[in-house]
PDB file of C-alpha atoms in Angstrom:
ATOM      1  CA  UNK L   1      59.878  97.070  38.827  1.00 53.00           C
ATOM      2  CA  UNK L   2      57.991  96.850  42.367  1.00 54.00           C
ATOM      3  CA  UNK L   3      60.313  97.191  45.177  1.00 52.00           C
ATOM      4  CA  UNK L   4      59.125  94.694  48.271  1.00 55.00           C
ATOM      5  CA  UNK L   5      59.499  96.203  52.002  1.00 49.00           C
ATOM      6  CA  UNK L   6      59.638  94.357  54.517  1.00 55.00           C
ATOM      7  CA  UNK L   7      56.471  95.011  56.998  1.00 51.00           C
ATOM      8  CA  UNK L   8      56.828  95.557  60.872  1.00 55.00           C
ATOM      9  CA  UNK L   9      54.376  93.805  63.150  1.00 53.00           C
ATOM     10  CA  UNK L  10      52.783  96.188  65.629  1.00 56.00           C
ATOM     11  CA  UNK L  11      54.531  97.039  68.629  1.00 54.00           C
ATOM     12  CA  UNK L  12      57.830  96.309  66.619  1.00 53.00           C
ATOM     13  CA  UNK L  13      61.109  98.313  67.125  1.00 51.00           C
ATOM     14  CA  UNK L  14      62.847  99.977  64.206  1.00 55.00           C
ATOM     15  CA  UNK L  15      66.379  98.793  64.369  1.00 56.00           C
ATOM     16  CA  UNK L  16      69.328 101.804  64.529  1.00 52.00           C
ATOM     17  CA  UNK L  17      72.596 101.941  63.889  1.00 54.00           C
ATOM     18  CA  UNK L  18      74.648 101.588  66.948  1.00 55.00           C
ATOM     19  CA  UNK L  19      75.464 104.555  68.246  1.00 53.00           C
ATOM     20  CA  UNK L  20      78.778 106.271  67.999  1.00 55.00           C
ATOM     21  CA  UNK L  21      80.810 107.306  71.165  1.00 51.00           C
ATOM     22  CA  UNK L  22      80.324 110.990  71.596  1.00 52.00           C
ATOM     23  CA  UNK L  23      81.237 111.490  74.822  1.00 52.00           C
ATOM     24  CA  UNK L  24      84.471 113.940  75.102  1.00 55.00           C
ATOM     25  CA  UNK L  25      87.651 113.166  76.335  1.00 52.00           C
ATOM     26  CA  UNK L  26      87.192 114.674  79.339  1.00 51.00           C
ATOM     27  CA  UNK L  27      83.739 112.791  80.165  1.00 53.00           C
ATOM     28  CA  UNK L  28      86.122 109.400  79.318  1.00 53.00           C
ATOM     29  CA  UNK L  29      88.371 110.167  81.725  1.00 52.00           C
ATOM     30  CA  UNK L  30      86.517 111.295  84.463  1.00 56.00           C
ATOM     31  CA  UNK L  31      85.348 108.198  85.769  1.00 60.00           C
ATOM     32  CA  UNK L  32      88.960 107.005  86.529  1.00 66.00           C
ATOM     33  CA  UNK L  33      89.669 110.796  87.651  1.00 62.00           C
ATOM     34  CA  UNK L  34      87.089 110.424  90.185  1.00 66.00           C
ATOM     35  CA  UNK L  35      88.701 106.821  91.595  1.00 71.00           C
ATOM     36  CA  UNK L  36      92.113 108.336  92.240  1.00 65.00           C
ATOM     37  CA  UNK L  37      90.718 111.616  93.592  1.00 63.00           C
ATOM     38  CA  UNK L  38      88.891 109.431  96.298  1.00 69.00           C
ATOM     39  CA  UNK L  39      91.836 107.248  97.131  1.00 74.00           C
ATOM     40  CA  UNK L  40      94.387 109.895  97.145  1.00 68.00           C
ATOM     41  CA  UNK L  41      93.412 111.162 100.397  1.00 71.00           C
ATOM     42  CA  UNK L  42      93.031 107.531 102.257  1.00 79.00           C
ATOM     43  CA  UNK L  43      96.886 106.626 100.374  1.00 76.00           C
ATOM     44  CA  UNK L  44      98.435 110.407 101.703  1.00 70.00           C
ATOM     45  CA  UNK L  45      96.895 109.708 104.917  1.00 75.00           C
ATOM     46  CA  UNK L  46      98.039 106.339 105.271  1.00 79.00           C
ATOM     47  CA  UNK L  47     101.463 106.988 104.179  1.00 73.00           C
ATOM     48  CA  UNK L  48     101.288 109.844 106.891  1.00 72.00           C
ATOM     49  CA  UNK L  49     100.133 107.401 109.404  1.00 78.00           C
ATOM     50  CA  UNK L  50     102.455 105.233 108.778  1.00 77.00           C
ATOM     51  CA  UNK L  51     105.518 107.054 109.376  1.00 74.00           C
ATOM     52  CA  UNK L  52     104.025 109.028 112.162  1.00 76.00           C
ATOM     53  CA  UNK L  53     103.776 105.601 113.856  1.00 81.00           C
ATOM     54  CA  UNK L  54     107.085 104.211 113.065  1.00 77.00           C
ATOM     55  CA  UNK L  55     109.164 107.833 114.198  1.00 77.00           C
ATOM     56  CA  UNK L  56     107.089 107.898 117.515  1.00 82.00           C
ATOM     57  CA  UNK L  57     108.066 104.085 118.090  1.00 83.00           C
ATOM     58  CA  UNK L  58     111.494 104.742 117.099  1.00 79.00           C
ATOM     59  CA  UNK L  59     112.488 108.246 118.581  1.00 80.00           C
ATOM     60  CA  UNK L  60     109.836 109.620 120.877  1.00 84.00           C
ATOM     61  CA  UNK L  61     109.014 106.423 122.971  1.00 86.00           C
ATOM     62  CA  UNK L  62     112.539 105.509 124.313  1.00 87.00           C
ATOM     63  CA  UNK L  63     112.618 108.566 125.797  1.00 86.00           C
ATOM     64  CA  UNK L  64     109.240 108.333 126.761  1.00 89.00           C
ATOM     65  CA  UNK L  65     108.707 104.988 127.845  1.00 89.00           C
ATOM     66  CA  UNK L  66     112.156 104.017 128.540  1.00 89.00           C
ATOM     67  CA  UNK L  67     112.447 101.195 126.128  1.00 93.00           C
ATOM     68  CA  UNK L  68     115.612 100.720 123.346  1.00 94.00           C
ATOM     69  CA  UNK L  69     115.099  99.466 119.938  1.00 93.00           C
ATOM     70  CA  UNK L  70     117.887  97.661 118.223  1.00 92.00           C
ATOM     71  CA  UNK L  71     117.969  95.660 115.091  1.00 92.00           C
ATOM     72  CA  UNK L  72     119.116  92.298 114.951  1.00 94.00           C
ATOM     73  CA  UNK L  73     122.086  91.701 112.368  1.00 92.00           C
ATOM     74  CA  UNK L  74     122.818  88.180 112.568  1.00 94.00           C
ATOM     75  CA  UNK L  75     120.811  84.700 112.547  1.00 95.00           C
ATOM     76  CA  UNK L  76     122.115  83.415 115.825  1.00 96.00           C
ATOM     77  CA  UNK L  77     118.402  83.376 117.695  1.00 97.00           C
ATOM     78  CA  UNK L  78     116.722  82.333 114.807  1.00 96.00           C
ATOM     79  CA  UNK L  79     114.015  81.240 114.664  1.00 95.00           C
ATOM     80  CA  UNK L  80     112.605  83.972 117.715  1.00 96.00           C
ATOM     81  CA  UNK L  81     114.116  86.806 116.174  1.00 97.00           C
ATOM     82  CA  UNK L  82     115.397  86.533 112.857  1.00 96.00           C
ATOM     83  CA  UNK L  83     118.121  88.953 110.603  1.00 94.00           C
ATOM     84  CA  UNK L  84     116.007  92.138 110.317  1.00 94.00           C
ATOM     85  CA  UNK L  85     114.336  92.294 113.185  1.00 96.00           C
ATOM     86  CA  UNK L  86     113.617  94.849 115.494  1.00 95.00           C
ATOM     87  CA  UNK L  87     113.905  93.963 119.014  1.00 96.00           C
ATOM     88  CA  UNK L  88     112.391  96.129 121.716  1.00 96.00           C
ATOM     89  CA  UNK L  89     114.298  95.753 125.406  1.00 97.00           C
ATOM     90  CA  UNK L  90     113.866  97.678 128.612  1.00 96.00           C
ATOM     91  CA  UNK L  91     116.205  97.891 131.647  1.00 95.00           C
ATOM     92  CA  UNK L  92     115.966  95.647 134.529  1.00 96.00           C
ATOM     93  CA  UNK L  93     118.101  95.257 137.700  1.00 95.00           C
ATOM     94  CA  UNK L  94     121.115  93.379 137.454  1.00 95.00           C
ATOM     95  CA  UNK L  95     120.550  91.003 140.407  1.00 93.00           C
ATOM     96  CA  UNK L  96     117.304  90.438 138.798  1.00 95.00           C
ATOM     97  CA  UNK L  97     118.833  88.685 135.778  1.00 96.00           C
ATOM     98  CA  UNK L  98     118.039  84.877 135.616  1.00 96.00           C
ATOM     99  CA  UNK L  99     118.778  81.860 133.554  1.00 97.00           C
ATOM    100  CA  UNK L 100     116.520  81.596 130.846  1.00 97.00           C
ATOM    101  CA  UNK L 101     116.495  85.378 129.719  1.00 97.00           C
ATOM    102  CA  UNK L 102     117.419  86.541 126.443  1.00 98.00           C
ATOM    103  CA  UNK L 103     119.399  90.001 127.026  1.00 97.00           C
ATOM    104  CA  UNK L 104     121.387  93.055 125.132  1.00 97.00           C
ATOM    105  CA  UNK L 105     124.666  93.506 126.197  1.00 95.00           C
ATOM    106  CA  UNK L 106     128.315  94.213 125.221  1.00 93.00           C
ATOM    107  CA  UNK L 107     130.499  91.329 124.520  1.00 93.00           C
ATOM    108  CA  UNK L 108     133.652  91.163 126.998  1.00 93.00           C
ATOM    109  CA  UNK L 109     136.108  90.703 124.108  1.00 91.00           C
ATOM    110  CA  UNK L 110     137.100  92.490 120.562  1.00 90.00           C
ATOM    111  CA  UNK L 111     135.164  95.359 119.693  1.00 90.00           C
ATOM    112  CA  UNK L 112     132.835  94.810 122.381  1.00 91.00           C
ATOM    113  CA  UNK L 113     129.828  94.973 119.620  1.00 93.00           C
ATOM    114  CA  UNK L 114     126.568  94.342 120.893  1.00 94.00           C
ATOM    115  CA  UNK L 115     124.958  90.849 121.116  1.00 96.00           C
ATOM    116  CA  UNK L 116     121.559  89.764 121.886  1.00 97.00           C
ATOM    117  CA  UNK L 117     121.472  86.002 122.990  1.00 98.00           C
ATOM    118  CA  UNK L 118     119.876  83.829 126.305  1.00 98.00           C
ATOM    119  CA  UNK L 119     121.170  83.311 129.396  1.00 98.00           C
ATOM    120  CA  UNK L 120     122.329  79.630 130.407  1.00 97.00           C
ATOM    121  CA  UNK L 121     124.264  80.515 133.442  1.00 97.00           C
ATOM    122  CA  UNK L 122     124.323  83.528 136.364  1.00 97.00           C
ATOM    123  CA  UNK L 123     127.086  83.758 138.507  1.00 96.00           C
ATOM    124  CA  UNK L 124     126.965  86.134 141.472  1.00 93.00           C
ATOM    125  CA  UNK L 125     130.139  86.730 143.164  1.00 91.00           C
ATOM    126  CA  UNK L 126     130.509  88.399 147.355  1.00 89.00           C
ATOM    127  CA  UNK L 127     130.879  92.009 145.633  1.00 88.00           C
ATOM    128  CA  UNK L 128     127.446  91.902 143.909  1.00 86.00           C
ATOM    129  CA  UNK L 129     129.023  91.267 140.634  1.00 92.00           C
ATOM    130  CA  UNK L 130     126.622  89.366 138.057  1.00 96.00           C
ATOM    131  CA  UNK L 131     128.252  87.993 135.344  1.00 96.00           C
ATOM    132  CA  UNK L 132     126.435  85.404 132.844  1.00 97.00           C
ATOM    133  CA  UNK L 133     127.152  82.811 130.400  1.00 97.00           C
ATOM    134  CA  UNK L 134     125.184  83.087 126.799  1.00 98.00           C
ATOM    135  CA  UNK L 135     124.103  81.175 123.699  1.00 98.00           C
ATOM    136  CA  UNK L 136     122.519  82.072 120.722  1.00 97.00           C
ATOM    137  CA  UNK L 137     119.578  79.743 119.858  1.00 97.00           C
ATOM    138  CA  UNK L 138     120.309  79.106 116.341  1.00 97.00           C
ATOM    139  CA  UNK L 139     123.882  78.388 118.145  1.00 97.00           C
ATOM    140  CA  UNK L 140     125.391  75.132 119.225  1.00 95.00           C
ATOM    141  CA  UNK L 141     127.686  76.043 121.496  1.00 96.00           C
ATOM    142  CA  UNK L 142     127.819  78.728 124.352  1.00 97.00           C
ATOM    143  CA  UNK L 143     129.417  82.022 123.666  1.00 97.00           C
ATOM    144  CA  UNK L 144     132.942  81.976 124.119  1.00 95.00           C
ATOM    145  CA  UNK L 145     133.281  84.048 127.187  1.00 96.00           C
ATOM    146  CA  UNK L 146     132.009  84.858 130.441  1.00 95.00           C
ATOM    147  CA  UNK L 147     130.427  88.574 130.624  1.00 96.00           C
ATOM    148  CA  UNK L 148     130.144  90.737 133.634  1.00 95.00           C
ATOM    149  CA  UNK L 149     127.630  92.790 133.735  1.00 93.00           C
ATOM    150  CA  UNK L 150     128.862  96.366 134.278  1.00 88.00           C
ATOM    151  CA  UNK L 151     126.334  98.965 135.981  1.00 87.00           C
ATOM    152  CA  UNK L 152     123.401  98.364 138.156  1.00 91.00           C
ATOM    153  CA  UNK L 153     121.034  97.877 134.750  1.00 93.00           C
ATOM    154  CA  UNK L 154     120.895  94.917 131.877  1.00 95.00           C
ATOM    155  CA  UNK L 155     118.644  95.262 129.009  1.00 96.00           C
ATOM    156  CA  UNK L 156     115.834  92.025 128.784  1.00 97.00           C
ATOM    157  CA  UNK L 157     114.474  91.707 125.276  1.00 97.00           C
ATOM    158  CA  UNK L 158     110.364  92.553 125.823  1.00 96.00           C
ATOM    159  CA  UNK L 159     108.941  92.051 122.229  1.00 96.00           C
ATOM    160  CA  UNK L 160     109.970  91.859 118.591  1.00 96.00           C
ATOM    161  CA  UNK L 161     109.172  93.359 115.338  1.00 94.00           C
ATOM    162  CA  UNK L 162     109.531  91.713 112.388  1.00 94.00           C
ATOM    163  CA  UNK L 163     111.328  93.125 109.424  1.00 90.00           C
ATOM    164  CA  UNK L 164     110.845  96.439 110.692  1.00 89.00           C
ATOM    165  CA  UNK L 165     115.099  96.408 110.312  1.00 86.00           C
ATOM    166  CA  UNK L 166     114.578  96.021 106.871  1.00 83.00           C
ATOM    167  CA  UNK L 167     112.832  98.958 106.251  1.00 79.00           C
ATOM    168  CA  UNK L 168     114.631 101.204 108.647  1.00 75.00           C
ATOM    169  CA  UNK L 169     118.008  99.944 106.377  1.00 75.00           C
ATOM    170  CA  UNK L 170     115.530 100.685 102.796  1.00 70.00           C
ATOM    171  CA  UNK L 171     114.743 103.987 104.524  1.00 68.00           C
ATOM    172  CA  UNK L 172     118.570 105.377 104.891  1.00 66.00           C
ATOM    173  CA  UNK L 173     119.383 103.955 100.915  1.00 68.00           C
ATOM    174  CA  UNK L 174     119.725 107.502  99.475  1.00 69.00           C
ATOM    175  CA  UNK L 175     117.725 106.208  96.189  1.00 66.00           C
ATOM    176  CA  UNK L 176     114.931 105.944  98.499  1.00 58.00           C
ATOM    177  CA  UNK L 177     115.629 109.135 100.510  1.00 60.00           C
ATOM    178  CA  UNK L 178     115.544 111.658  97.490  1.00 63.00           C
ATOM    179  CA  UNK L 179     112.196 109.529  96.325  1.00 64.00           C
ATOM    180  CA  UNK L 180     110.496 110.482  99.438  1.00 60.00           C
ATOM    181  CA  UNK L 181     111.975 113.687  99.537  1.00 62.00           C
ATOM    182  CA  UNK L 182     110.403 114.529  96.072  1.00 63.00           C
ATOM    183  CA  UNK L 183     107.692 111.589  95.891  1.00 66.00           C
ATOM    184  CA  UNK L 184     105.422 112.432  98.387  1.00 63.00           C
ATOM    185  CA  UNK L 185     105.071 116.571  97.488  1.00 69.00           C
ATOM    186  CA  UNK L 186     104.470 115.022  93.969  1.00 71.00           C
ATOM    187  CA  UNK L 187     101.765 112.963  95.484  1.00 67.00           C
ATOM    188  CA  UNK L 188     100.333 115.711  97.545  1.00 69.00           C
ATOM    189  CA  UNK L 189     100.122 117.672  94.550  1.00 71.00           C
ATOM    190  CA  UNK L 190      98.302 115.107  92.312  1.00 69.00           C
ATOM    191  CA  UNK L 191      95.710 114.815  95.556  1.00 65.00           C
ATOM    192  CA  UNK L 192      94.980 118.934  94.472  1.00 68.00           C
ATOM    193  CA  UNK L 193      94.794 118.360  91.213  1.00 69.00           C
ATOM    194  CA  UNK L 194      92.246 115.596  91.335  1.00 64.00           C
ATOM    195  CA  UNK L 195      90.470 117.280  93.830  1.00 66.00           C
ATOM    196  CA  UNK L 196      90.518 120.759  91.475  1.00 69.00           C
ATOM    197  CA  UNK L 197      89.584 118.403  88.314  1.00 63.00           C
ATOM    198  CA  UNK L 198      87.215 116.155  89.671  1.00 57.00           C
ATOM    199  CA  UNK L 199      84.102 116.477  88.325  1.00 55.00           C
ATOM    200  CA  UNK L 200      81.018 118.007  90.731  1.00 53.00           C
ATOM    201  CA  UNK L 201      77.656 115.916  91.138  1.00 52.00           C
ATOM    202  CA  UNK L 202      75.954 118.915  89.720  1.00 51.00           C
ATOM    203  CA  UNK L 203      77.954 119.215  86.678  1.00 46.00           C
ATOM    204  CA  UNK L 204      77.708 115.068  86.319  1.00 44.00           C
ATOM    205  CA  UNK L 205      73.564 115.548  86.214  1.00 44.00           C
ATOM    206  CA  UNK L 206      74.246 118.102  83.850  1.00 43.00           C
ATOM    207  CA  UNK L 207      76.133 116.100  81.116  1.00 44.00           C
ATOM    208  CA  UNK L 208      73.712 112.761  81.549  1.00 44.00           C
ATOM    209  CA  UNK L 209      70.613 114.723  80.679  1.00 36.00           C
ATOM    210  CA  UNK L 210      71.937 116.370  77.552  1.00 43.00           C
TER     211      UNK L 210
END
């Protein structure tokens, strides 16, 4: 019996199998390996950053810069600051406070809780007392009361921060506490171990020649 084979033009390429992966474990993995050891750094650094930035706002610079930071609870000067928000006010004179102005201060009557609403009306009596009438915004009526302002300072609302509140009130939960307590050495730690594990460009050179 004669057996026919096929014949290859010249120049032709044999055909192979394809080729098993061979590569180990360790050679698999150390692409991703190499990802998270670069981004571990710029994620720990920005985490760092981050809170650096928001504990010098919060704690160094009113006693720095002489500005209060309070956190809006309700929605009655919606829509310029809304539930959540963190409003930044500094002190001003009292005789300097006019109509129009949205101020901090301590409501004349129950529990004499802070508010933060504008000013509709300024009333100045013969012994330099200011007191003022408020309203909320969001409100449609005034506030129930006329308050006089006690001291020679009142507190003018400068800028807000929006939903920075929110994050102070996630930041006290203590679910999230003990996370940060023992999330962030875990995530230090990982940043070693990649960095111990990662692969060198020597060693990389190494493995694609053989």
């Amino acid at each position: 019996m004669t057996a026919v084979l096929p014949v290859r033009g010249p120049g032709a390429a044999q055909l192979l199998p394809p080729a098993e992966d061979t590569r180990s474990a360790h050679d698999r993995f150390a692409g991703p390996a190499r990802t998270l050891g670069l981004l571990a750094p710029w994620l720990v650094r920005a985490v760092v950053g981050l809170a650096v930035a928001v504990f010098a706002f919060l704690a160094v610079g009113p006693h720095v810069l002489g500005y209060r930071t309070m956190t809006m609870l309700t929605g009655s000067m919606a829509p310029m600051i809304e539930p959540g928000d963190v409003t930044v006010v500094t002190p001003i004179a009292v005789e300097d406070v006019t109509e129009g102005m949205v101020i901090t201060y301590h409501q004349p009557i129950g529990d004499r809780s802070i508010v933060t609403h504008r000013v509709i009306e300024v009333d100045r009596s013969a012994d330099g007392r200011v007191s003022v009438r408020t309203q909320g915004d969001a409100n449609e009526a005034a506030d129930p009361w006329t308050a006089t302002l006690e001291g020679d300072t009142a507190y003018q609302v400068r800028a807000v921060v929006p939903e920075l509140g929110h994050a102070i009130q996630a930041l006290r939960a203590p679910v999230l506490t003990q996370t940060l307590l023992y999330g962030v050495p875990a995530l230090l730690a990982g940043w070693v171990l990649l960095t111990i594990w990662r692969p060198t460009p020597e060693t990389t050179d190494e493995e694609d020649l053989s």
